[in-house]
Amino acid sequence: MHIEKLVVKNYRRLKYVKIDFNQELNIIVGNNETGKSTILEAINLALTGQLNGRSIRYELHPFLFNNDVTEEYLDAVSRGANPLPPEILIEIYLSVEPDPPRLKGRVNSMRENQAGVSMKLEFDEDFSNEYRAYVSRPDRIRNIPIEYYKVTWRSFADEIITARSIPIKPSFIDSSRIHNTLGANRYVVDLMKDHLTDQERAQVALAYRALKDEFAKDPHIRQVNEELAHTERGITDKTLSVALDTMSRSGWDSAISPHLDAIPLPLAGRGEQNAMKIKLATVRADDRSIFLLEEPENHLSFGNMNLLLSRIEKVARGRQLIVATHSSFVLNKLGLGNILIFDGDNVAKITDLDKDTEDFFRKLPGHDTLRMILARKVILVEGPSDELIVQKAYLRVHGMLPIENGVDVISVNLTFRRFLAISTMLSIPTVVVTDNDGKVDALKRKYNEFCDLHYVEIFYDDDEEHTSLEPQLIKFNTLDTLNRALDKTFETKDELLKYMTDNKTESALRLFSTEVEFMIPEYIQDAIAKE
């Protein structure tokens, strides 16, 4: 059983979202503050009834509601409209198994006859009188009155449910939750408890209780208690003593501290902490049918992240994995075909990439595919020298660097067509700036299939005697101009061309930094003028 669909209404940044998930791997990408993490949190909340490790009933607060919805409600109250408070809705639509009668029904917002669970944070009608009195003074209302709310957790068959009655069990791994000593201990201990067997938990509890008993038998403690027993009794006749708390609320899980190589976990590196959380969450995954993974790249080196992702792929095989990430490495490693691009309101899928293209990005995970997917506009160039000259041209025309204007200049070597496959699928405005390599006709044939796409444009110079950037720069500038710009004293253009060809990036960097006015090749100027 897996999650087929998620519907969220009015929860945090998500005013209304409907997402269809892949059966196994889902990679959610999007710009900051779009609500990627909120999607994972909403799924975990609807399946476990918990937020921040506690029952949602104890975690209710006004800021769980979408800000736009809150403002609309407050505006209506201020106008005397007496609106009902808004509700939060989270629905999980599950794949249909042979016999899920307890969860299957049509009590959902889509009116679909499907297995699923629904969680609502809604106004409690039992407080109608109190609420009417409350809104009668709109000048005092500053936020949503969560005191008049209840949590309704039901199946699509309209039956009350608990976490035990939901057959799909999530494992939520959020690297952002280790931010201080208490948070590190609490989160990792929760994971440990979750994945210990009943027998192991009992053994740890017995050992902890035995340790408490030994404390009272210590000679020094016995001496202290004898002295306390002889203190003057003013209010009570009972004997005062000290002992470790043996009540159930102070169990082993609140007293122990996880260690790594004998070092307390909070004192270990953030990367080690993050890796340990993910490893613990995957150690005993037999009863977990879904993994929710928040930014696995946090605090990890390239090598360690590769090892960790390989482990995740292995453990999650045959289960559903939903990952939120900002990393192109994670994206490429797990597979571009599984991307869900989220803009805060809608989801777009990359499902039609040919296998060769997807394999290409898997094998070269350094490629900045995520930059391209999320960019407002992309300029693709062959190498670092082309990138620097394009940046210089853009700066001259627009008075700012491309990235400051939401335009990404990406060096892709000779893999233009791989990146254009992504452009074509997502309709990303893309400009290609390329050498002609002395083969203009072949270049035209290479990009012929993109000619009719209004969002893809190809720019090159059709002078086959000047095949690449360096000859083009020499073509459009005098020897004296380039010598001054590069701080050189070459006597011929041939000497200058050899130097620039042998030192492509250094030459381009000098041209980018120079204050000497030099001409930029026309095909690059034309490409920049299209922005």
Short mmCIF file of C-alpha atoms in Angstrom, two decimals:
data_model
loop_
_atom_site.label_atom_id
_atom_site.label_comp_id
_atom_site.label_asym_id
_atom_site.label_seq_id
_atom_site.Cartn_x
_atom_site.Cartn_y
_atom_site.Cartn_z
CA MET A 1 0.00 0.00 0.00
CA HIS A 2 1.27 3.47 -0.86
CA ILE A 3 0.09 7.07 -1.05
CA GLU A 4 -1.51 7.81 -4.40
CA LYS A 5 -2.61 11.35 -3.75
CA LEU A 6 -2.39 14.14 -1.19
CA VAL A 7 -4.87 16.99 -0.76
CA VAL A 8 -3.99 19.85 1.60
CA LYS A 9 -6.12 22.88 2.34
CA ASN A 10 -5.14 25.96 4.40
CA TYR A 11 -2.14 24.33 6.13
CA ARG A 12 0.80 26.68 6.63
CA ARG A 13 2.03 27.77 3.18
CA LEU A 14 -0.33 25.44 1.35
CA LYS A 15 -3.61 27.18 0.60
CA TYR A 16 -4.78 24.38 -1.69
CA VAL A 17 -2.59 21.66 -3.13
CA LYS A 18 -3.34 18.33 -4.82
CA ILE A 19 -0.37 16.07 -5.56
CA ASP A 20 -0.32 12.72 -7.35
CA PHE A 21 2.63 10.62 -6.17
CA ASN A 22 4.69 7.95 -7.89
CA GLN A 23 4.39 4.51 -6.35
CA GLU A 24 8.01 4.37 -5.21
CA LEU A 25 10.31 7.40 -5.61
CA ASN A 26 9.25 11.06 -5.45
CA ILE A 27 11.70 13.99 -5.37
CA ILE A 28 10.08 17.32 -4.49
CA VAL A 29 12.03 20.35 -5.69
CA GLY A 30 11.16 24.01 -5.68
CA ASN A 31 12.39 27.42 -4.64
CA ASN A 32 12.69 28.42 -0.99
CA GLU A 33 9.49 29.08 0.95
CA THR A 34 7.23 27.25 -1.50
CA GLY A 35 6.15 24.63 1.05
CA LYS A 36 8.19 21.52 0.19
CA SER A 37 8.86 20.73 3.85
CA THR A 38 5.23 21.45 4.68
CA ILE A 39 4.16 18.69 2.29
CA LEU A 40 6.20 16.12 4.22
CA GLU A 41 4.98 17.48 7.54
CA ALA A 42 1.35 17.30 6.40
CA ILE A 43 1.71 13.68 5.29
CA ASN A 44 3.29 12.69 8.59
CA LEU A 45 0.63 14.57 10.54
CA ALA A 46 -2.27 12.88 8.76
CA LEU A 47 -0.73 9.40 9.18
CA THR A 48 0.49 9.70 12.78
CA GLY A 49 -1.59 12.46 14.36
CA GLN A 50 1.64 14.04 15.59
CA LEU A 51 3.36 17.37 15.05
CA ASN A 52 6.83 18.05 16.48
CA GLY A 53 6.71 14.69 18.24
CA ARG A 54 3.48 15.46 20.13
CA SER A 55 -0.20 14.90 19.51
CA ILE A 56 -1.62 17.62 17.26
CA ARG A 57 -4.21 18.28 19.97
CA TYR A 58 -1.43 19.77 22.09
CA GLU A 59 0.26 21.58 19.21
CA LEU A 60 -2.66 23.69 17.92
CA HIS A 61 -1.76 27.32 17.32
CA PRO A 62 -3.00 30.05 14.92
CA PHE A 63 0.10 29.94 12.74
CA LEU A 64 -0.76 26.48 11.44
CA PHE A 65 -3.27 28.25 9.19
CA ASN A 66 -2.35 29.65 5.80
CA ASN A 67 -1.57 33.36 6.09
CA ASP A 68 -3.87 34.38 3.21
CA VAL A 69 -6.77 32.46 4.76
CA THR A 70 -6.10 34.06 8.13
CA GLU A 71 -6.14 37.55 6.62
CA GLU A 72 -9.36 36.81 4.74
CA TYR A 73 -10.98 35.62 7.96
CA LEU A 74 -9.84 38.66 9.98
CA ASP A 75 -10.99 41.01 7.23
CA ALA A 76 -14.45 39.39 7.21
CA VAL A 77 -14.65 39.66 11.02
CA SER A 78 -13.66 43.33 10.92
CA ARG A 79 -16.50 44.00 8.47
CA GLY A 80 -19.01 42.35 10.82
CA ALA A 81 -19.64 39.41 8.50
CA ASN A 82 -19.54 36.86 11.37
CA PRO A 83 -17.75 34.16 9.34
CA LEU A 84 -17.08 30.68 10.65
CA PRO A 85 -13.37 30.14 11.37
CA PRO A 86 -11.51 28.42 8.50
CA GLU A 87 -10.60 24.76 8.63
CA ILE A 88 -7.40 22.87 7.84
CA LEU A 89 -7.83 19.71 5.79
CA ILE A 90 -5.26 17.02 5.01
CA GLU A 91 -6.33 13.97 3.00
CA ILE A 92 -4.21 10.93 2.18
CA TYR A 93 -5.54 8.79 -0.70
CA LEU A 94 -4.14 5.27 -0.50
CA SER A 95 -3.71 2.65 -3.19
CA VAL A 96 -6.54 0.12 -3.15
CA GLU A 97 -5.54 -3.24 -1.67
CA PRO A 98 -7.73 -6.38 -1.88
CA ASP A 99 -9.44 -5.78 1.46
CA PRO A 100 -9.35 -2.26 2.97
CA PRO A 101 -13.01 -1.88 4.03
CA ARG A 102 -12.18 0.03 7.22
CA LEU A 103 -10.71 2.93 5.26
CA LYS A 104 -12.58 2.84 1.96
CA GLY A 105 -15.43 5.21 1.17
CA ARG A 106 -16.48 8.47 -0.46
CA VAL A 107 -16.19 10.78 2.55
CA ASN A 108 -13.45 12.92 1.03
CA SER A 109 -13.23 16.21 -0.85
CA MET A 110 -12.83 14.46 -4.23
CA ARG A 111 -15.88 12.24 -3.63
CA GLU A 112 -13.83 9.27 -4.82
CA ASN A 113 -14.55 5.73 -3.63
CA GLN A 114 -11.09 5.04 -2.31
CA ALA A 115 -9.18 4.00 0.80
CA GLY A 116 -7.82 6.94 2.72
CA VAL A 117 -7.60 9.05 5.85
CA SER A 118 -8.65 12.61 6.54
CA MET A 119 -7.53 14.99 9.27
CA LYS A 120 -9.39 18.21 9.94
CA LEU A 121 -8.68 21.06 12.30
CA GLU A 122 -12.13 22.59 12.41
CA PHE A 123 -14.49 24.74 14.44
CA ASP A 124 -16.22 22.87 17.25
CA GLU A 125 -19.97 23.56 17.16
CA ASP A 126 -20.15 22.96 20.91
CA PHE A 127 -18.57 26.42 21.29
CA SER A 128 -21.12 28.24 19.11
CA ASN A 129 -22.40 30.50 21.88
CA GLU A 130 -18.93 31.38 23.12
CA TYR A 131 -17.78 32.06 19.57
CA ARG A 132 -20.70 34.42 18.84
CA ALA A 133 -19.80 36.39 21.94
CA TYR A 134 -16.16 36.39 20.88
CA VAL A 135 -16.78 37.85 17.39
CA SER A 136 -19.17 40.47 18.75
CA ARG A 137 -16.07 42.51 19.62
CA PRO A 138 -14.12 42.41 16.31
CA ASP A 139 -11.74 45.15 17.46
CA ARG A 140 -10.18 42.65 19.89
CA ILE A 141 -9.67 39.83 17.38
CA ARG A 142 -6.09 39.53 16.15
CA ASN A 143 -5.90 35.90 15.10
CA ILE A 144 -7.82 32.66 14.55
CA PRO A 145 -9.42 31.49 17.84
CA ILE A 146 -7.97 27.98 18.05
CA GLU A 147 -9.50 27.63 21.53
CA TYR A 148 -12.79 26.83 19.77
CA TYR A 149 -11.28 24.13 17.51
CA LYS A 150 -11.30 20.35 17.51
CA VAL A 151 -9.26 17.74 15.67
CA THR A 152 -11.26 15.28 13.57
CA TRP A 153 -9.34 12.23 12.35
CA ARG A 154 -11.45 9.87 10.25
CA SER A 155 -11.22 7.35 7.43
CA PHE A 156 -12.89 7.84 4.05
CA ALA A 157 -15.49 5.39 5.41
CA ASP A 158 -16.30 8.10 7.98
CA GLU A 159 -15.01 6.11 10.93
CA ILE A 160 -12.88 7.56 13.74
CA ILE A 161 -9.32 6.29 13.42
CA THR A 162 -6.04 6.23 15.33
CA ALA A 163 -2.46 5.71 14.17
CA ARG A 164 -2.81 2.00 14.97
CA SER A 165 -5.72 1.61 12.55
CA ILE A 166 -3.80 3.10 9.59
CA PRO A 167 -2.00 0.31 7.70
CA ILE A 168 0.65 2.62 6.23
CA LYS A 169 3.47 3.59 8.61
CA PRO A 170 5.73 6.57 7.84
CA SER A 171 9.28 7.24 8.92
CA PHE A 172 9.84 11.02 8.93
CA ILE A 173 13.52 12.03 8.81
CA ASP A 174 13.99 15.76 9.19
CA SER A 175 17.60 16.97 9.44
CA SER A 176 16.48 20.46 10.46
CA ARG A 177 15.22 19.12 13.81
CA ILE A 178 18.71 18.78 15.24
CA HIS A 179 19.43 22.37 16.22
CA ASN A 180 20.43 22.18 19.89
CA THR A 181 21.48 19.68 22.57
CA LEU A 182 17.96 18.84 23.70
CA GLY A 183 16.72 18.56 20.12
CA ALA A 184 19.56 16.24 19.12
CA ASN A 185 19.02 13.89 22.06
CA ARG A 186 15.23 13.90 21.87
CA TYR A 187 15.02 13.27 18.13
CA VAL A 188 17.57 10.46 18.03
CA VAL A 189 16.18 8.77 21.17
CA ASP A 190 12.72 8.86 19.58
CA LEU A 191 14.16 7.14 16.53
CA MET A 192 15.89 4.57 18.73
CA LYS A 193 12.67 3.83 20.62
CA ASP A 194 10.77 3.57 17.37
CA HIS A 195 13.09 0.92 15.97
CA LEU A 196 13.87 -1.16 19.08
CA THR A 197 11.87 -4.34 19.54
CA ASP A 198 9.49 -4.66 22.49
CA GLN A 199 11.94 -7.05 24.14
CA GLU A 200 14.86 -4.64 23.70
CA ARG A 201 12.87 -1.72 25.11
CA ALA A 202 11.92 -3.82 28.14
CA GLN A 203 15.56 -4.83 28.70
CA VAL A 204 16.73 -1.21 28.61
CA ALA A 205 13.94 -0.17 31.00
CA LEU A 206 14.85 -2.94 33.48
CA ALA A 207 18.51 -2.02 33.36
CA TYR A 208 17.67 1.62 33.98
CA ARG A 209 15.44 0.73 36.96
CA ALA A 210 18.20 -1.45 38.42
CA LEU A 211 20.60 1.48 38.09
CA LYS A 212 18.20 3.65 40.06
CA ASP A 213 17.99 1.04 42.81
CA GLU A 214 21.78 0.88 43.04
CA PHE A 215 21.86 4.64 43.55
CA ALA A 216 19.93 4.33 46.83
CA LYS A 217 22.34 1.64 48.09
CA ASP A 218 25.42 3.81 47.59
CA PRO A 219 27.09 4.41 51.03
CA HIS A 220 27.31 8.16 50.49
CA ILE A 221 23.62 8.39 49.61
CA ARG A 222 22.70 6.26 52.65
CA GLN A 223 24.68 8.61 54.87
CA VAL A 224 22.88 11.65 53.41
CA ASN A 225 19.49 10.03 53.94
CA GLU A 226 20.33 9.14 57.57
CA GLU A 227 21.16 12.78 58.23
CA LEU A 228 17.95 13.93 56.53
CA ALA A 229 15.95 11.46 58.62
CA HIS A 230 17.09 13.16 61.83
CA THR A 231 16.25 16.70 60.73
CA GLU A 232 13.62 18.52 62.75
CA ARG A 233 10.09 17.65 61.62
CA GLY A 234 7.94 20.72 61.73
CA ILE A 235 5.10 20.10 59.28
CA THR A 236 5.10 16.33 58.79
CA ASP A 237 6.17 13.25 60.71
CA LYS A 238 7.29 11.46 57.54
CA THR A 239 11.00 10.82 56.82
CA LEU A 240 12.74 12.97 54.18
CA SER A 241 15.20 11.28 51.82
CA VAL A 242 16.66 11.55 48.32
CA ALA A 243 16.27 8.94 45.56
CA LEU A 244 16.16 8.75 41.82
CA ASP A 245 12.68 9.19 40.35
CA THR A 246 11.17 5.80 39.51
CA MET A 247 7.84 7.03 38.22
CA SER A 248 6.94 6.02 34.68
CA ARG A 249 7.09 9.57 33.37
CA SER A 250 10.83 9.64 34.00
CA GLY A 251 11.79 6.55 32.05
CA TRP A 252 15.11 5.67 30.45
CA ASP A 253 14.26 7.54 27.26
CA SER A 254 14.29 10.89 29.08
CA ALA A 255 17.54 10.21 30.88
CA ILE A 256 19.93 8.66 28.39
CA SER A 257 22.17 10.54 25.98
CA PRO A 258 23.14 8.98 22.61
CA HIS A 259 26.90 8.75 22.04
CA LEU A 260 29.04 8.32 18.92
CA ASP A 261 32.43 6.74 19.67
CA ALA A 262 31.93 7.67 23.35
CA ILE A 263 31.24 11.32 22.46
CA PRO A 264 27.79 12.77 23.28
CA LEU A 265 25.82 13.07 20.08
CA PRO A 266 25.21 16.86 20.35
CA LEU A 267 29.00 17.36 20.43
CA ALA A 268 29.52 15.37 17.24
CA GLY A 269 29.63 17.10 13.87
CA ARG A 270 26.34 18.09 12.25
CA GLY A 271 27.07 15.78 9.34
CA GLU A 272 27.52 12.80 11.68
CA GLN A 273 24.31 13.71 13.51
CA ASN A 274 22.37 13.88 10.26
CA ALA A 275 23.81 10.62 8.93
CA MET A 276 23.05 8.87 12.23
CA LYS A 277 19.40 9.97 12.13
CA ILE A 278 18.93 8.60 8.64
CA LYS A 279 20.74 5.35 9.43
CA LEU A 280 18.62 4.81 12.56
CA ALA A 281 15.46 5.47 10.59
CA THR A 282 16.44 2.83 8.03
CA VAL A 283 17.89 0.15 10.32
CA ARG A 284 14.56 -1.59 10.94
CA ALA A 285 12.41 -0.59 8.05
CA ASP A 286 10.39 -3.77 7.72
CA ASP A 287 7.25 -2.20 9.17
CA ARG A 288 7.70 1.12 7.37
CA SER A 289 5.98 1.46 4.03
CA ILE A 290 6.88 5.11 3.44
CA PHE A 291 9.96 7.26 4.07
CA LEU A 292 9.66 11.04 4.28
CA LEU A 293 13.12 12.57 3.90
CA GLU A 294 13.81 16.27 4.42
CA GLU A 295 16.99 17.62 2.76
CA PRO A 296 19.32 14.60 3.20
CA GLU A 297 22.21 16.71 1.88
CA ASN A 298 22.44 18.84 5.03
CA HIS A 299 25.96 18.99 6.53
CA LEU A 300 27.25 16.04 4.49
CA SER A 301 30.35 15.88 2.30
CA PHE A 302 30.08 14.70 -1.30
CA GLY A 303 31.41 11.22 -0.48
CA ASN A 304 29.29 10.69 2.63
CA MET A 305 26.17 11.90 0.86
CA ASN A 306 26.81 9.41 -1.93
CA LEU A 307 27.10 6.56 0.60
CA LEU A 308 23.99 7.69 2.41
CA LEU A 309 21.91 7.96 -0.76
CA SER A 310 23.03 4.49 -1.83
CA ARG A 311 21.83 3.18 1.54
CA ILE A 312 18.51 4.99 1.22
CA GLU A 313 17.99 3.61 -2.28
CA LYS A 314 18.63 0.08 -1.04
CA VAL A 315 16.43 0.25 2.07
CA ALA A 316 13.58 2.08 0.35
CA ARG A 317 13.43 -0.33 -2.58
CA GLY A 318 9.89 -1.62 -2.86
CA ARG A 319 8.62 1.11 -0.55
CA GLN A 320 7.56 4.68 -1.16
CA LEU A 321 10.16 7.41 -0.71
CA ILE A 322 9.27 11.11 -0.74
CA VAL A 323 12.27 13.44 -0.63
CA ALA A 324 12.45 17.24 -0.43
CA THR A 325 15.81 18.57 -1.60
CA HIS A 326 17.80 21.57 -2.82
CA SER A 327 20.67 19.44 -4.11
CA SER A 328 21.36 18.64 -7.77
CA PHE A 329 23.48 15.73 -6.55
CA VAL A 330 20.50 14.17 -4.74
CA LEU A 331 18.33 14.94 -7.75
CA ASN A 332 20.61 13.29 -10.27
CA LYS A 333 21.55 10.35 -8.04
CA LEU A 334 17.96 9.33 -7.33
CA GLY A 335 16.72 9.99 -10.86
CA LEU A 336 15.33 12.98 -12.78
CA GLY A 337 12.32 11.00 -13.92
CA ASN A 338 10.98 11.06 -10.36
CA ILE A 339 10.94 14.85 -9.91
CA LEU A 340 7.87 16.71 -8.66
CA ILE A 341 8.46 20.41 -9.31
CA PHE A 342 6.47 22.42 -6.79
CA ASP A 343 5.88 26.18 -7.02
CA GLY A 344 3.68 26.52 -3.93
CA ASP A 345 0.41 25.91 -5.79
CA ASN A 346 0.95 23.36 -8.55
CA VAL A 347 3.09 20.31 -9.25
CA ALA A 348 4.76 19.47 -12.55
CA LYS A 349 6.30 16.07 -13.23
CA ILE A 350 9.25 15.06 -15.35
CA THR A 351 8.03 11.74 -16.64
CA ASP A 352 9.04 11.70 -20.29
CA LEU A 353 12.83 11.96 -20.23
CA ASP A 354 14.38 9.31 -22.44
CA LYS A 355 16.42 6.68 -20.60
CA ASP A 356 19.74 7.81 -22.12
CA THR A 357 19.25 11.36 -20.85
CA GLU A 358 18.25 10.22 -17.38
CA ASP A 359 21.21 7.82 -17.22
CA PHE A 360 23.49 10.66 -18.30
CA PHE A 361 22.53 12.82 -15.35
CA ARG A 362 22.71 9.88 -12.95
CA LYS A 363 26.32 9.21 -14.00
CA LEU A 364 27.33 12.88 -13.84
CA PRO A 365 25.68 14.05 -10.61
CA GLY A 366 27.74 17.24 -10.54
CA HIS A 367 25.60 18.81 -13.25
CA ASP A 368 23.49 21.66 -11.89
CA THR A 369 20.18 20.36 -13.18
CA LEU A 370 18.28 21.81 -10.24
CA ARG A 371 19.54 25.30 -11.08
CA MET A 372 18.14 24.88 -14.55
CA ILE A 373 14.82 23.43 -13.46
CA LEU A 374 14.14 26.31 -11.08
CA ALA A 375 15.56 29.18 -13.13
CA ARG A 376 13.35 31.86 -14.67
CA LYS A 377 15.56 31.73 -17.75
CA VAL A 378 18.68 29.75 -18.69
CA ILE A 379 21.66 30.56 -20.89
CA LEU A 380 23.61 27.43 -21.81
CA VAL A 381 27.28 27.83 -22.80
CA GLU A 382 30.08 25.42 -23.64
CA GLY A 383 32.63 26.17 -20.94
CA PRO A 384 33.92 28.55 -18.24
CA SER A 385 35.45 31.01 -20.73
CA ASP A 386 32.17 31.35 -22.64
CA GLU A 387 30.33 31.75 -19.32
CA LEU A 388 32.56 34.65 -18.25
CA ILE A 389 32.20 36.54 -21.53
CA VAL A 390 28.42 36.03 -21.54
CA GLN A 391 28.29 37.35 -17.96
CA LYS A 392 30.35 40.39 -19.04
CA ALA A 393 28.00 41.07 -21.96
CA TYR A 394 24.95 40.77 -19.71
CA LEU A 395 26.46 43.12 -17.14
CA ARG A 396 27.11 45.74 -19.82
CA VAL A 397 23.56 45.63 -21.16
CA HIS A 398 21.55 45.23 -17.96
CA GLY A 399 23.82 46.74 -15.32
CA MET A 400 23.70 43.54 -13.26
CA LEU A 401 24.87 39.96 -13.44
CA PRO A 402 22.43 37.40 -14.90
CA ILE A 403 21.86 35.61 -11.58
CA GLU A 404 20.77 38.90 -10.01
CA ASN A 405 18.01 39.01 -12.60
CA GLY A 406 16.91 35.37 -12.17
CA VAL A 407 18.88 34.16 -15.21
CA ASP A 408 21.24 31.21 -14.78
CA VAL A 409 24.28 30.86 -17.04
CA ILE A 410 25.24 27.18 -16.99
CA SER A 411 28.35 25.65 -18.50
CA VAL A 412 27.40 22.29 -20.04
CA ASN A 413 30.44 21.43 -22.17
CA LEU A 414 29.01 19.67 -25.26
CA THR A 415 25.85 18.30 -23.62
CA PHE A 416 23.44 20.97 -24.86
CA ARG A 417 20.89 18.48 -26.11
CA ARG A 418 20.66 16.76 -22.71
CA PHE A 419 19.76 20.03 -21.06
CA LEU A 420 17.46 21.02 -23.89
CA ALA A 421 15.50 17.83 -23.22
CA ILE A 422 14.65 19.30 -19.81
CA SER A 423 13.91 22.71 -21.35
CA THR A 424 11.53 21.13 -23.83
CA MET A 425 9.68 19.15 -21.17
CA LEU A 426 9.23 22.10 -18.81
CA SER A 427 9.01 24.90 -21.40
CA ILE A 428 11.93 26.71 -19.74
CA PRO A 429 13.05 29.81 -21.71
CA THR A 430 16.51 28.73 -22.85
CA VAL A 431 19.23 30.41 -24.88
CA VAL A 432 22.10 28.35 -26.31
CA VAL A 433 25.39 30.14 -27.01
CA THR A 434 27.69 27.81 -28.92
CA ASP A 435 30.76 27.64 -31.18
CA ASN A 436 30.24 26.73 -34.83
CA ASP A 437 33.37 24.47 -34.88
CA GLY A 438 33.69 25.22 -38.60
CA LYS A 439 30.60 23.13 -39.39
CA VAL A 440 27.61 25.46 -39.64
CA ASP A 441 25.43 23.04 -41.63
CA ALA A 442 26.02 20.27 -39.09
CA LEU A 443 25.15 22.72 -36.30
CA LYS A 444 21.86 23.60 -37.99
CA ARG A 445 20.96 19.92 -38.33
CA LYS A 446 21.89 19.30 -34.68
CA TYR A 447 19.39 21.88 -33.39
CA ASN A 448 16.80 21.64 -36.14
CA GLU A 449 14.20 19.97 -33.90
CA PHE A 450 14.23 22.97 -31.55
CA CYS A 451 13.71 25.63 -34.24
CA ASP A 452 9.92 25.74 -33.83
CA LEU A 453 10.01 26.09 -30.03
CA HIS A 454 9.42 29.72 -29.08
CA TYR A 455 11.21 29.28 -25.75
CA VAL A 456 14.47 27.85 -27.18
CA GLU A 457 16.88 29.98 -29.25
CA ILE A 458 20.28 29.00 -30.62
CA PHE A 459 23.03 31.62 -31.19
CA TYR A 460 26.34 31.14 -33.01
CA ASP A 461 28.42 32.91 -35.65
CA ASP A 462 28.18 31.43 -39.15
CA ASP A 463 31.73 32.47 -40.05
CA GLU A 464 33.43 29.08 -40.33
CA GLU A 465 36.90 30.64 -40.36
CA HIS A 466 36.38 31.77 -36.78
CA THR A 467 35.25 28.56 -35.14
CA SER A 468 35.14 29.37 -31.43
CA LEU A 469 35.15 32.15 -28.82
CA GLU A 470 38.83 33.09 -28.96
CA PRO A 471 39.01 33.56 -32.76
CA GLN A 472 35.73 35.48 -32.54
CA LEU A 473 37.18 37.87 -29.96
CA ILE A 474 40.23 38.47 -32.15
CA LYS A 475 37.96 38.96 -35.18
CA PHE A 476 36.01 41.79 -33.49
CA ASN A 477 38.94 43.53 -31.74
CA THR A 478 42.30 45.04 -32.61
CA LEU A 479 45.54 43.53 -31.39
CA ASP A 480 46.23 46.64 -29.29
CA THR A 481 42.82 46.49 -27.57
CA LEU A 482 43.18 42.85 -26.54
CA ASN A 483 46.81 43.33 -25.46
CA ARG A 484 45.74 46.13 -23.13
CA ALA A 485 42.74 44.18 -21.86
CA LEU A 486 44.87 41.09 -21.17
CA ASP A 487 47.93 43.07 -20.02
CA LYS A 488 50.07 41.45 -22.75
CA THR A 489 52.44 42.65 -25.49
CA PHE A 490 51.99 40.16 -28.33
CA GLU A 491 53.21 41.42 -31.71
CA THR A 492 50.84 39.39 -33.90
CA LYS A 493 47.28 38.14 -33.69
CA ASP A 494 48.51 34.58 -34.25
CA GLU A 495 50.62 34.79 -31.07
CA LEU A 496 47.68 36.25 -29.21
CA LEU A 497 45.33 33.53 -30.47
CA LYS A 498 47.71 30.78 -29.37
CA TYR A 499 47.95 32.32 -25.89
CA MET A 500 44.19 32.73 -25.55
CA THR A 501 43.51 29.20 -26.83
CA ASP A 502 46.06 27.69 -24.44
CA ASN A 503 44.75 29.79 -21.53
CA LYS A 504 41.02 29.99 -22.18
CA THR A 505 39.71 30.52 -18.66
CA GLU A 506 42.50 32.86 -17.54
CA SER A 507 42.03 35.02 -20.65
CA ALA A 508 38.27 35.17 -20.18
CA LEU A 509 38.70 36.07 -16.51
CA ARG A 510 41.01 38.96 -17.41
CA LEU A 511 38.51 40.18 -20.00
CA PHE A 512 35.69 39.93 -17.47
CA SER A 513 37.66 42.01 -14.96
CA THR A 514 39.22 44.60 -17.27
CA GLU A 515 38.06 48.18 -17.59
CA VAL A 516 39.38 48.33 -21.15
CA GLU A 517 36.51 48.59 -23.64
CA PHE A 518 36.59 45.66 -26.04
CA MET A 519 34.04 44.32 -28.51
CA ILE A 520 32.06 41.21 -27.62
CA PRO A 521 31.21 38.90 -30.57
CA GLU A 522 27.88 39.72 -32.20
CA TYR A 523 26.28 36.30 -31.63
CA ILE A 524 26.77 36.73 -27.88
CA GLN A 525 25.40 40.28 -27.99
CA ASP A 526 22.37 39.02 -29.90
CA ALA A 527 21.79 36.32 -27.28
CA ILE A 528 21.90 38.86 -24.45
CA ALA A 529 19.62 41.26 -26.30
CA LYS A 530 16.88 38.60 -26.25
CA GLU A 531 16.63 38.83 -22.45
#
